[in-house]
PDB file of C-alpha atoms in Angstrom:
ATOM      1  CA  UNK O   1     -27.490 112.546  57.393  1.00  0.00           C
ATOM      2  CA  UNK O   2     -25.698 109.222  56.964  1.00  0.00           C
ATOM      3  CA  UNK O   3     -28.033 106.410  55.844  1.00  0.00           C
ATOM      4  CA  UNK O   4     -29.002 104.092  58.692  1.00  0.00           C
ATOM      5  CA  UNK O   5     -27.748 100.500  58.358  1.00  0.00           C
ATOM      6  CA  UNK O   6     -30.193  98.026  59.808  1.00  0.00           C
ATOM      7  CA  UNK O   7     -29.197  94.602  61.100  1.00  0.00           C
ATOM      8  CA  UNK O   8     -30.149  91.999  58.504  1.00  0.00           C
ATOM      9  CA  UNK O   9     -31.471  88.561  59.398  1.00  0.00           C
ATOM     10  CA  UNK O  10     -29.295  85.661  58.168  1.00  0.00           C
ATOM     11  CA  UNK O  11     -31.253  82.491  57.439  1.00  0.00           C
ATOM     12  CA  UNK O  12     -28.446  80.507  55.766  1.00  0.00           C
ATOM     13  CA  UNK O  13     -27.489  78.630  58.947  1.00  0.00           C
ATOM     14  CA  UNK O  14     -30.787  78.328  60.800  1.00  0.00           C
ATOM     15  CA  UNK O  15     -32.761  80.604  63.083  1.00  0.00           C
ATOM     16  CA  UNK O  16     -31.265  83.247  65.340  1.00  0.00           C
ATOM     17  CA  UNK O  17     -28.424  84.442  63.099  1.00  0.00           C
ATOM     18  CA  UNK O  18     -27.920  87.998  61.849  1.00  0.00           C
ATOM     19  CA  UNK O  19     -25.303  89.601  59.612  1.00  0.00           C
ATOM     20  CA  UNK O  20     -22.567  91.529  61.390  1.00  0.00           C
ATOM     21  CA  UNK O  21     -22.981  94.988  59.827  1.00  0.00           C
ATOM     22  CA  UNK O  22     -20.615  95.568  56.921  1.00  0.00           C
ATOM     23  CA  UNK O  23     -19.684  91.872  56.584  1.00  0.00           C
ATOM     24  CA  UNK O  24     -21.013  88.603  55.190  1.00  0.00           C
ATOM     25  CA  UNK O  25     -20.444  86.857  58.529  1.00  0.00           C
ATOM     26  CA  UNK O  26     -23.504  85.628  60.409  1.00  0.00           C
ATOM     27  CA  UNK O  27     -23.563  85.764  64.212  1.00  0.00           C
ATOM     28  CA  UNK O  28     -25.814  84.067  66.743  1.00  0.00           C
ATOM     29  CA  UNK O  29     -25.976  84.879  70.444  1.00  0.00           C
ATOM     30  CA  UNK O  30     -27.580  82.315  72.748  1.00  0.00           C
ATOM     31  CA  UNK O  31     -27.418  80.926  76.259  1.00  0.00           C
ATOM     32  CA  UNK O  32     -29.344  80.193  79.415  1.00  0.00           C
ATOM     33  CA  UNK O  33     -29.786  81.163  83.053  1.00  0.00           C
ATOM     34  CA  UNK O  34     -30.098  78.225  85.461  1.00  0.00           C
ATOM     35  CA  UNK O  35     -31.049  77.984  89.129  1.00  0.00           C
ATOM     36  CA  UNK O  36     -30.736  74.544  90.668  1.00  0.00           C
ATOM     37  CA  UNK O  37     -31.169  72.925  94.042  1.00  0.00           C
ATOM     38  CA  UNK O  38     -29.477  69.570  94.670  1.00  0.00           C
ATOM     39  CA  UNK O  39     -30.080  66.962  97.329  1.00  0.00           C
ATOM     40  CA  UNK O  40     -28.221  63.844  98.430  1.00  0.00           C
ATOM     41  CA  UNK O  41     -25.472  62.702 100.758  1.00  0.00           C
ATOM     42  CA  UNK O  42     -22.967  65.554 101.277  1.00  0.00           C
ATOM     43  CA  UNK O  43     -24.570  67.412  98.385  1.00  0.00           C
ATOM     44  CA  UNK O  44     -22.779  70.658  99.275  1.00  0.00           C
ATOM     45  CA  UNK O  45     -19.441  68.929  98.548  1.00  0.00           C
ATOM     46  CA  UNK O  46     -20.567  67.701  95.118  1.00  0.00           C
ATOM     47  CA  UNK O  47     -19.897  70.847  93.150  1.00  0.00           C
ATOM     48  CA  UNK O  48     -22.727  71.962  90.888  1.00  0.00           C
ATOM     49  CA  UNK O  49     -25.180  69.278  92.018  1.00  0.00           C
ATOM     50  CA  UNK O  50     -23.539  65.903  91.330  1.00  0.00           C
ATOM     51  CA  UNK O  51     -23.669  66.507  87.561  1.00  0.00           C
ATOM     52  CA  UNK O  52     -20.282  64.773  87.412  1.00  0.00           C
ATOM     53  CA  UNK O  53     -21.012  62.213  90.126  1.00  0.00           C
ATOM     54  CA  UNK O  54     -18.408  59.492  90.585  1.00  0.00           C
ATOM     55  CA  UNK O  55     -18.282  56.591  92.986  1.00  0.00           C
ATOM     56  CA  UNK O  56     -16.638  57.452  96.263  1.00  0.00           C
ATOM     57  CA  UNK O  57     -17.659  61.100  95.943  1.00  0.00           C
ATOM     58  CA  UNK O  58     -15.487  64.042  96.909  1.00  0.00           C
ATOM     59  CA  UNK O  59     -13.494  64.533 100.136  1.00  0.00           C
ATOM     60  CA  UNK O  60     -16.041  65.490 102.784  1.00  0.00           C
ATOM     61  CA  UNK O  61     -15.956  69.066 104.008  1.00  0.00           C
ATOM     62  CA  UNK O  62     -19.532  69.215 105.246  1.00  0.00           C
ATOM     63  CA  UNK O  63     -22.482  67.012 106.062  1.00  0.00           C
ATOM     64  CA  UNK O  64     -25.098  69.162 104.325  1.00  0.00           C
ATOM     65  CA  UNK O  65     -27.547  67.119 102.263  1.00  0.00           C
ATOM     66  CA  UNK O  66     -28.674  70.025 100.060  1.00  0.00           C
ATOM     67  CA  UNK O  67     -27.093  72.770  97.975  1.00  0.00           C
ATOM     68  CA  UNK O  68     -28.178  75.553  95.582  1.00  0.00           C
ATOM     69  CA  UNK O  69     -26.193  77.046  92.711  1.00  0.00           C
ATOM     70  CA  UNK O  70     -26.842  79.406  89.801  1.00  0.00           C
ATOM     71  CA  UNK O  71     -25.250  79.438  86.348  1.00  0.00           C
ATOM     72  CA  UNK O  72     -25.171  81.837  83.410  1.00  0.00           C
ATOM     73  CA  UNK O  73     -24.137  80.363  80.038  1.00  0.00           C
ATOM     74  CA  UNK O  74     -23.446  82.578  77.018  1.00  0.00           C
ATOM     75  CA  UNK O  75     -22.441  81.409  73.510  1.00  0.00           C
ATOM     76  CA  UNK O  76     -21.252  83.278  70.398  1.00  0.00           C
ATOM     77  CA  UNK O  77     -21.437  81.421  67.079  1.00  0.00           C
ATOM     78  CA  UNK O  78     -20.017  83.100  63.948  1.00  0.00           C
ATOM     79  CA  UNK O  79     -20.458  81.467  60.518  1.00  0.00           C
ATOM     80  CA  UNK O  80     -19.706  82.319  56.903  1.00  0.00           C
ATOM     81  CA  UNK O  81     -19.602  80.458  53.595  1.00  0.00           C
ATOM     82  CA  UNK O  82     -16.234  79.831  51.926  1.00  0.00           C
ATOM     83  CA  UNK O  83     -14.976  77.826  48.952  1.00  0.00           C
ATOM     84  CA  UNK O  84     -13.880  75.142  51.462  1.00  0.00           C
ATOM     85  CA  UNK O  85     -17.199  74.893  53.272  1.00  0.00           C
ATOM     86  CA  UNK O  86     -18.731  76.680  56.254  1.00  0.00           C
ATOM     87  CA  UNK O  87     -16.253  78.575  58.428  1.00  0.00           C
ATOM     88  CA  UNK O  88     -17.248  78.630  62.105  1.00  0.00           C
ATOM     89  CA  UNK O  89     -15.850  80.366  65.140  1.00  0.00           C
ATOM     90  CA  UNK O  90     -17.522  79.317  68.396  1.00  0.00           C
ATOM     91  CA  UNK O  91     -17.026  80.485  71.989  1.00  0.00           C
ATOM     92  CA  UNK O  92     -19.076  79.711  75.093  1.00  0.00           C
ATOM     93  CA  UNK O  93     -18.506  80.603  78.745  1.00  0.00           C
ATOM     94  CA  UNK O  94     -20.105  79.582  82.032  1.00  0.00           C
ATOM     95  CA  UNK O  95     -20.386  81.834  85.069  1.00  0.00           C
ATOM     96  CA  UNK O  96     -21.170  79.817  88.204  1.00  0.00           C
ATOM     97  CA  UNK O  97     -22.249  81.016  91.642  1.00  0.00           C
ATOM     98  CA  UNK O  98     -22.371  78.326  94.305  1.00  0.00           C
ATOM     99  CA  UNK O  99     -21.983  80.443  97.430  1.00  0.00           C
ATOM    100  CA  UNK O 100     -21.660  84.037  98.632  1.00  0.00           C
ATOM    101  CA  UNK O 101     -17.861  84.090  98.150  1.00  0.00           C
ATOM    102  CA  UNK O 102     -17.868  83.333  94.413  1.00  0.00           C
ATOM    103  CA  UNK O 103     -17.743  86.945  93.256  1.00  0.00           C
ATOM    104  CA  UNK O 104     -14.571  87.434  91.217  1.00  0.00           C
ATOM    105  CA  UNK O 105     -13.338  83.882  91.797  1.00  0.00           C
ATOM    106  CA  UNK O 106     -11.786  82.608  88.559  1.00  0.00           C
ATOM    107  CA  UNK O 107     -12.534  78.999  89.574  1.00  0.00           C
ATOM    108  CA  UNK O 108     -16.189  79.743  88.931  1.00  0.00           C
ATOM    109  CA  UNK O 109     -15.669  81.266  85.472  1.00  0.00           C
ATOM    110  CA  UNK O 110     -15.204  78.549  82.876  1.00  0.00           C
ATOM    111  CA  UNK O 111     -14.451  78.575  79.151  1.00  0.00           C
ATOM    112  CA  UNK O 112     -16.910  75.915  78.076  1.00  0.00           C
ATOM    113  CA  UNK O 113     -15.807  75.721  74.416  1.00  0.00           C
ATOM    114  CA  UNK O 114     -13.608  77.745  72.060  1.00  0.00           C
ATOM    115  CA  UNK O 115     -12.906  76.382  68.583  1.00  0.00           C
ATOM    116  CA  UNK O 116     -12.511  77.056  64.860  1.00  0.00           C
ATOM    117  CA  UNK O 117     -14.161  74.786  62.296  1.00  0.00           C
ATOM    118  CA  UNK O 118     -13.834  74.724  58.512  1.00  0.00           C
ATOM    119  CA  UNK O 119     -16.023  72.141  56.830  1.00  0.00           C
ATOM    120  CA  UNK O 120     -15.410  68.889  58.705  1.00  0.00           C
ATOM    121  CA  UNK O 121     -12.103  70.015  60.272  1.00  0.00           C
ATOM    122  CA  UNK O 122     -12.297  71.316  63.837  1.00  0.00           C
ATOM    123  CA  UNK O 123      -9.563  72.616  66.176  1.00  0.00           C
ATOM    124  CA  UNK O 124      -9.641  74.108  69.663  1.00  0.00           C
ATOM    125  CA  UNK O 125     -11.211  73.316  73.030  1.00  0.00           C
ATOM    126  CA  UNK O 126     -14.467  71.409  72.648  1.00  0.00           C
ATOM    127  CA  UNK O 127     -16.516  68.433  73.805  1.00  0.00           C
ATOM    128  CA  UNK O 128     -15.431  65.025  72.578  1.00  0.00           C
ATOM    129  CA  UNK O 129     -17.926  62.426  71.318  1.00  0.00           C
ATOM    130  CA  UNK O 130     -17.547  60.783  74.755  1.00  0.00           C
ATOM    131  CA  UNK O 131     -19.671  63.609  76.169  1.00  0.00           C
ATOM    132  CA  UNK O 132     -22.784  62.288  74.447  1.00  0.00           C
ATOM    133  CA  UNK O 133     -25.127  60.444  76.797  1.00  0.00           C
ATOM    134  CA  UNK O 134     -28.635  59.042  76.721  1.00  0.00           C
ATOM    135  CA  UNK O 135     -31.833  60.838  77.698  1.00  0.00           C
ATOM    136  CA  UNK O 136     -32.439  61.527  81.359  1.00  0.00           C
ATOM    137  CA  UNK O 137     -30.015  62.063  84.245  1.00  0.00           C
ATOM    138  CA  UNK O 138     -29.374  58.461  85.328  1.00  0.00           C
ATOM    139  CA  UNK O 139     -26.436  57.574  83.093  1.00  0.00           C
ATOM    140  CA  UNK O 140     -22.684  58.217  83.306  1.00  0.00           C
ATOM    141  CA  UNK O 141     -21.052  57.363  79.952  1.00  0.00           C
ATOM    142  CA  UNK O 142     -17.736  59.228  79.930  1.00  0.00           C
ATOM    143  CA  UNK O 143     -14.849  60.141  82.210  1.00  0.00           C
ATOM    144  CA  UNK O 144     -13.061  63.235  80.856  1.00  0.00           C
ATOM    145  CA  UNK O 145     -15.024  64.532  77.857  1.00  0.00           C
ATOM    146  CA  UNK O 146     -13.521  67.914  76.912  1.00  0.00           C
ATOM    147  CA  UNK O 147     -10.055  68.494  75.461  1.00  0.00           C
ATOM    148  CA  UNK O 148      -7.898  70.724  73.318  1.00  0.00           C
ATOM    149  CA  UNK O 149      -8.173  68.689  70.127  1.00  0.00           C
ATOM    150  CA  UNK O 150      -8.004  68.589  66.381  1.00  0.00           C
ATOM    151  CA  UNK O 151     -10.723  66.478  64.786  1.00  0.00           C
ATOM    152  CA  UNK O 152     -12.197  65.646  61.413  1.00  0.00           C
ATOM    153  CA  UNK O 153     -15.752  64.410  60.862  1.00  0.00           C
ATOM    154  CA  UNK O 154     -16.990  63.077  57.528  1.00  0.00           C
ATOM    155  CA  UNK O 155     -20.728  63.654  57.273  1.00  0.00           C
ATOM    156  CA  UNK O 156     -22.442  61.611  54.598  1.00  0.00           C
ATOM    157  CA  UNK O 157     -25.947  62.235  55.886  1.00  0.00           C
ATOM    158  CA  UNK O 158     -27.030  58.797  57.046  1.00  0.00           C
ATOM    159  CA  UNK O 159     -23.401  57.804  57.710  1.00  0.00           C
ATOM    160  CA  UNK O 160     -20.714  59.672  59.660  1.00  0.00           C
ATOM    161  CA  UNK O 161     -17.118  58.852  60.588  1.00  0.00           C
ATOM    162  CA  UNK O 162     -14.645  60.911  62.582  1.00  0.00           C
ATOM    163  CA  UNK O 163     -11.271  60.896  64.295  1.00  0.00           C
ATOM    164  CA  UNK O 164      -9.881  63.181  66.980  1.00  0.00           C
ATOM    165  CA  UNK O 165      -6.378  63.733  68.387  1.00  0.00           C
ATOM    166  CA  UNK O 166      -6.748  64.927  71.995  1.00  0.00           C
ATOM    167  CA  UNK O 167      -4.341  66.548  74.430  1.00  0.00           C
ATOM    168  CA  UNK O 168      -4.716  64.712  77.745  1.00  0.00           C
ATOM    169  CA  UNK O 169      -3.945  66.549  80.971  1.00  0.00           C
ATOM    170  CA  UNK O 170      -4.729  65.576  84.532  1.00  0.00           C
ATOM    171  CA  UNK O 171      -5.306  61.865  83.919  1.00  0.00           C
ATOM    172  CA  UNK O 172      -2.142  61.417  81.879  1.00  0.00           C
ATOM    173  CA  UNK O 173       1.135  60.009  83.231  1.00  0.00           C
ATOM    174  CA  UNK O 174       2.755  63.196  81.895  1.00  0.00           C
ATOM    175  CA  UNK O 175       1.901  66.875  82.058  1.00  0.00           C
ATOM    176  CA  UNK O 176       0.731  66.554  78.454  1.00  0.00           C
ATOM    177  CA  UNK O 177      -0.401  63.224  77.073  1.00  0.00           C
ATOM    178  CA  UNK O 178      -1.992  62.229  73.782  1.00  0.00           C
ATOM    179  CA  UNK O 179      -5.249  60.410  73.167  1.00  0.00           C
ATOM    180  CA  UNK O 180      -6.963  59.178  70.022  1.00  0.00           C
ATOM    181  CA  UNK O 181     -10.720  58.817  69.703  1.00  0.00           C
ATOM    182  CA  UNK O 182     -12.789  57.736  66.729  1.00  0.00           C
ATOM    183  CA  UNK O 183     -16.455  57.293  65.929  1.00  0.00           C
ATOM    184  CA  UNK O 184     -18.636  55.760  63.228  1.00  0.00           C
ATOM    185  CA  UNK O 185     -22.378  56.333  63.248  1.00  0.00           C
ATOM    186  CA  UNK O 186     -25.337  55.522  61.062  1.00  0.00           C
ATOM    187  CA  UNK O 187     -28.997  56.491  61.070  1.00  0.00           C
ATOM    188  CA  UNK O 188     -32.016  55.223  59.186  1.00  0.00           C
ATOM    189  CA  UNK O 189     -35.485  56.504  59.839  1.00  0.00           C
ATOM    190  CA  UNK O 190     -35.967  56.765  63.581  1.00  0.00           C
ATOM    191  CA  UNK O 191     -33.020  54.492  64.463  1.00  0.00           C
ATOM    192  CA  UNK O 192     -29.388  55.542  64.943  1.00  0.00           C
ATOM    193  CA  UNK O 193     -26.267  53.799  66.231  1.00  0.00           C
ATOM    194  CA  UNK O 194     -22.844  55.085  67.326  1.00  0.00           C
ATOM    195  CA  UNK O 195     -19.692  53.040  67.838  1.00  0.00           C
ATOM    196  CA  UNK O 196     -17.026  55.030  69.680  1.00  0.00           C
ATOM    197  CA  UNK O 197     -13.499  54.192  70.780  1.00  0.00           C
ATOM    198  CA  UNK O 198     -10.775  55.973  72.725  1.00  0.00           C
ATOM    199  CA  UNK O 199      -7.113  55.067  73.329  1.00  0.00           C
ATOM    200  CA  UNK O 200      -4.950  56.728  75.987  1.00  0.00           C
ATOM    201  CA  UNK O 201      -1.356  56.468  74.718  1.00  0.00           C
ATOM    202  CA  UNK O 202       0.147  57.358  78.106  1.00  0.00           C
ATOM    203  CA  UNK O 203      -1.655  54.701  80.151  1.00  0.00           C
ATOM    204  CA  UNK O 204      -1.699  52.431  77.073  1.00  0.00           C
ATOM    205  CA  UNK O 205      -5.317  51.574  77.819  1.00  0.00           C
ATOM    206  CA  UNK O 206      -8.525  52.076  75.865  1.00  0.00           C
ATOM    207  CA  UNK O 207     -12.309  51.873  75.919  1.00  0.00           C
ATOM    208  CA  UNK O 208     -15.132  51.280  73.444  1.00  0.00           C
ATOM    209  CA  UNK O 209     -18.769  52.325  73.632  1.00  0.00           C
ATOM    210  CA  UNK O 210     -21.888  51.575  71.619  1.00  0.00           C
ATOM    211  CA  UNK O 211     -25.066  53.676  71.755  1.00  0.00           C
ATOM    212  CA  UNK O 212     -28.395  52.792  70.130  1.00  0.00           C
ATOM    213  CA  UNK O 213     -31.320  55.217  69.846  1.00  0.00           C
ATOM    214  CA  UNK O 214     -34.737  54.342  68.412  1.00  0.00           C
ATOM    215  CA  UNK O 215     -38.103  56.069  68.169  1.00  0.00           C
ATOM    216  CA  UNK O 216     -40.541  53.764  69.920  1.00  0.00           C
ATOM    217  CA  UNK O 217     -44.190  54.599  70.421  1.00  0.00           C
ATOM    218  CA  UNK O 218     -44.666  58.059  71.964  1.00  0.00           C
ATOM    219  CA  UNK O 219     -41.001  58.370  72.923  1.00  0.00           C
ATOM    220  CA  UNK O 220     -37.360  57.412  72.405  1.00  0.00           C
ATOM    221  CA  UNK O 221     -35.626  54.271  73.702  1.00  0.00           C
ATOM    222  CA  UNK O 222     -31.858  54.369  74.175  1.00  0.00           C
ATOM    223  CA  UNK O 223     -29.317  51.700  75.117  1.00  0.00           C
ATOM    224  CA  UNK O 224     -25.564  52.065  75.723  1.00  0.00           C
ATOM    225  CA  UNK O 225     -22.726  49.697  76.634  1.00  0.00           C
ATOM    226  CA  UNK O 226     -19.073  50.341  77.568  1.00  0.00           C
ATOM    227  CA  UNK O 227     -15.971  48.171  78.049  1.00  0.00           C
ATOM    228  CA  UNK O 228     -12.484  49.305  79.079  1.00  0.00           C
ATOM    229  CA  UNK O 229      -9.183  47.424  79.267  1.00  0.00           C
ATOM    230  CA  UNK O 230      -8.274  49.393  82.439  1.00  0.00           C
ATOM    231  CA  UNK O 231      -8.983  52.901  83.777  1.00  0.00           C
ATOM    232  CA  UNK O 232      -8.040  55.598  81.271  1.00  0.00           C
ATOM    233  CA  UNK O 233      -8.874  59.182  80.394  1.00  0.00           C
ATOM    234  CA  UNK O 234     -11.971  58.299  78.353  1.00  0.00           C
ATOM    235  CA  UNK O 235     -13.572  55.804  80.762  1.00  0.00           C
ATOM    236  CA  UNK O 236     -12.517  54.889  84.296  1.00  0.00           C
ATOM    237  CA  UNK O 237     -15.602  54.105  86.400  1.00  0.00           C
ATOM    238  CA  UNK O 238     -15.779  50.357  85.795  1.00  0.00           C
ATOM    239  CA  UNK O 239     -14.556  47.578  83.527  1.00  0.00           C
ATOM    240  CA  UNK O 240     -17.939  47.442  81.838  1.00  0.00           C
ATOM    241  CA  UNK O 241     -21.309  49.128  82.089  1.00  0.00           C
ATOM    242  CA  UNK O 242     -24.777  48.957  80.509  1.00  0.00           C
ATOM    243  CA  UNK O 243     -27.322  51.805  80.601  1.00  0.00           C
ATOM    244  CA  UNK O 244     -30.832  52.276  79.220  1.00  0.00           C
ATOM    245  CA  UNK O 245     -33.562  54.915  79.278  1.00  0.00           C
ATOM    246  CA  UNK O 246     -36.930  55.645  77.713  1.00  0.00           C
ATOM    247  CA  UNK O 247     -38.091  59.221  77.189  1.00  0.00           C
ATOM    248  CA  UNK O 248     -41.893  59.164  77.254  1.00  0.00           C
ATOM    249  CA  UNK O 249     -43.317  62.321  75.662  1.00  0.00           C
ATOM    250  CA  UNK O 250     -46.563  62.502  77.613  1.00  0.00           C
ATOM    251  CA  UNK O 251     -47.613  65.858  76.112  1.00  0.00           C
ATOM    252  CA  UNK O 252     -46.021  68.666  74.124  1.00  0.00           C
ATOM    253  CA  UNK O 253     -44.821  70.099  77.434  1.00  0.00           C
ATOM    254  CA  UNK O 254     -44.240  67.060  79.664  1.00  0.00           C
ATOM    255  CA  UNK O 255     -41.640  64.295  79.265  1.00  0.00           C
ATOM    256  CA  UNK O 256     -40.888  61.500  81.747  1.00  0.00           C
ATOM    257  CA  UNK O 257     -37.631  59.537  81.436  1.00  0.00           C
ATOM    258  CA  UNK O 258     -36.954  56.491  83.611  1.00  0.00           C
ATOM    259  CA  UNK O 259     -33.454  55.060  83.352  1.00  0.00           C
ATOM    260  CA  UNK O 260     -31.070  52.487  84.830  1.00  0.00           C
ATOM    261  CA  UNK O 261     -27.364  51.660  84.685  1.00  0.00           C
ATOM    262  CA  UNK O 262     -25.232  48.760  85.916  1.00  0.00           C
ATOM    263  CA  UNK O 263     -21.489  49.044  86.601  1.00  0.00           C
ATOM    264  CA  UNK O 264     -19.448  45.835  86.584  1.00  0.00           C
ATOM    265  CA  UNK O 265     -16.052  45.731  88.349  1.00  0.00           C
ATOM    266  CA  UNK O 266     -15.726  49.248  89.717  1.00  0.00           C
ATOM    267  CA  UNK O 267     -12.417  51.100  89.648  1.00  0.00           C
ATOM    268  CA  UNK O 268     -10.473  50.376  92.863  1.00  0.00           C
ATOM    269  CA  UNK O 269      -7.212  52.233  92.074  1.00  0.00           C
ATOM    270  CA  UNK O 270      -5.832  54.686  89.551  1.00  0.00           C
ATOM    271  CA  UNK O 271      -4.732  51.870  87.252  1.00  0.00           C
ATOM    272  CA  UNK O 272      -7.038  48.893  87.869  1.00  0.00           C
ATOM    273  CA  UNK O 273     -10.585  47.652  88.346  1.00  0.00           C
ATOM    274  CA  UNK O 274     -11.756  45.668  91.357  1.00  0.00           C
ATOM    275  CA  UNK O 275     -14.495  43.173  92.114  1.00  0.00           C
ATOM    276  CA  UNK O 276     -17.281  45.469  93.381  1.00  0.00           C
ATOM    277  CA  UNK O 277     -20.348  46.224  91.271  1.00  0.00           C
ATOM    278  CA  UNK O 278     -22.994  48.953  91.486  1.00  0.00           C
ATOM    279  CA  UNK O 279     -26.306  49.882  89.951  1.00  0.00           C
ATOM    280  CA  UNK O 280     -28.331  53.056  89.629  1.00  0.00           C
ATOM    281  CA  UNK O 281     -31.969  53.696  88.710  1.00  0.00           C
ATOM    282  CA  UNK O 282     -34.090  56.799  88.630  1.00  0.00           C
ATOM    283  CA  UNK O 283     -36.420  59.094  86.786  1.00  0.00           C
ATOM    284  CA  UNK O 284     -36.142  62.531  85.181  1.00  0.00           C
ATOM    285  CA  UNK O 285     -39.174  64.752  84.584  1.00  0.00           C
ATOM    286  CA  UNK O 286     -39.070  67.707  82.161  1.00  0.00           C
ATOM    287  CA  UNK O 287     -41.829  70.286  81.970  1.00  0.00           C
ATOM    288  CA  UNK O 288     -41.928  73.252  79.577  1.00  0.00           C
ATOM    289  CA  UNK O 289     -43.611  76.042  81.535  1.00  0.00           C
ATOM    290  CA  UNK O 290     -43.693  78.480  78.629  1.00  0.00           C
ATOM    291  CA  UNK O 291     -41.567  79.378  75.616  1.00  0.00           C
ATOM    292  CA  UNK O 292     -37.978  79.701  76.853  1.00  0.00           C
ATOM    293  CA  UNK O 293     -38.669  78.557  80.422  1.00  0.00           C
ATOM    294  CA  UNK O 294     -38.566  74.942  81.631  1.00  0.00           C
ATOM    295  CA  UNK O 295     -38.014  72.899  84.755  1.00  0.00           C
ATOM    296  CA  UNK O 296     -36.301  69.537  85.286  1.00  0.00           C
ATOM    297  CA  UNK O 297     -36.545  67.242  88.308  1.00  0.00           C
ATOM    298  CA  UNK O 298     -34.184  64.277  88.773  1.00  0.00           C
ATOM    299  CA  UNK O 299     -34.393  61.584  91.471  1.00  0.00           C
ATOM    300  CA  UNK O 300     -31.838  58.729  91.461  1.00  0.00           C
ATOM    301  CA  UNK O 301     -31.241  55.712  93.694  1.00  0.00           C
ATOM    302  CA  UNK O 302     -27.847  54.022  93.790  1.00  0.00           C
ATOM    303  CA  UNK O 303     -26.533  50.859  95.461  1.00  0.00           C
ATOM    304  CA  UNK O 304     -22.822  50.016  95.503  1.00  0.00           C
ATOM    305  CA  UNK O 305     -21.197  46.810  96.793  1.00  0.00           C
ATOM    306  CA  UNK O 306     -19.487  47.447 100.145  1.00  0.00           C
ATOM    307  CA  UNK O 307     -20.934  50.941 100.210  1.00  0.00           C
ATOM    308  CA  UNK O 308     -24.003  52.745 101.481  1.00  0.00           C
ATOM    309  CA  UNK O 309     -26.963  53.089  99.150  1.00  0.00           C
ATOM    310  CA  UNK O 310     -28.166  56.627  98.551  1.00  0.00           C
ATOM    311  CA  UNK O 311     -30.810  58.815  96.958  1.00  0.00           C
ATOM    312  CA  UNK O 312     -29.750  61.999  95.160  1.00  0.00           C
ATOM    313  CA  UNK O 313     -30.982  64.398  92.502  1.00  0.00           C
ATOM    314  CA  UNK O 314     -31.924  67.987  91.810  1.00  0.00           C
ATOM    315  CA  UNK O 315     -34.665  70.462  90.931  1.00  0.00           C
ATOM    316  CA  UNK O 316     -33.793  72.860  88.092  1.00  0.00           C
ATOM    317  CA  UNK O 317     -35.357  75.996  86.643  1.00  0.00           C
ATOM    318  CA  UNK O 318     -33.847  77.205  83.354  1.00  0.00           C
ATOM    319  CA  UNK O 319     -34.514  80.157  81.053  1.00  0.00           C
ATOM    320  CA  UNK O 320     -33.091  79.608  77.546  1.00  0.00           C
ATOM    321  CA  UNK O 321     -32.520  82.367  75.011  1.00  0.00           C
TER     322      UNK O 321
END
């Protein structure tokens, strides 16, 4: 009989990888299953729970103040060593079910990321540095955060610097616009700082953002600030904003994260900011039920000038693998 070839564990890139039989390529399969119930004003119109909540909301189609959706996320990560550094091929997809008519609907199947990376050079469809937020669910720190891009990141350990050329669609004045984003970051001990900028060449407007993170007592304190010249692809909610949170690690299983954010001069048209302000405050509670299974509860209060205040949030159950 032919000798049996067993799958070999690959520990060169961390846990969870195994060698694809007959190759020196390591593969990792991962993902999660999520069930989530959202609440808030017209929650059924805020697709997938107000995760991407913006002022003014979505056009009202219902008056339901609750909604439930389910999501399956699957990721494939292939890595191998080369003379130019680590070669990576990454693909992740989301399958969303928000109601009983979603079966077979392509709008609810989403390519989350698909890219090739060699050393510090990365090309494909992936999340920009603007996607990074602070702990908890109170903050909004980016507008559009995922593009077809080519990027390079220099990683010097305690110091990093990167630049990305992004294809802008949807927010651009053309069918295909161009954006440039860049980041410098440094870390020392339990303190790290990012300085990020983005320039939309079609609108000829830009935004900058700073984010500070520091280990403090039994948790992590984070502070972020944003300023924009006018609405653009990278940031459009307000002329400026400040957000802060503190993740208090009460036990190995329980974390409580209060947070707050202030928005100065909210966007009042596609190309300009107005005079209204808004603020948001809330708390996020994470509890690890057992290995691979956790729950998250978010409750947020928001008050906008010349608008109704509101309470919104969600209850989430998630199984990671």
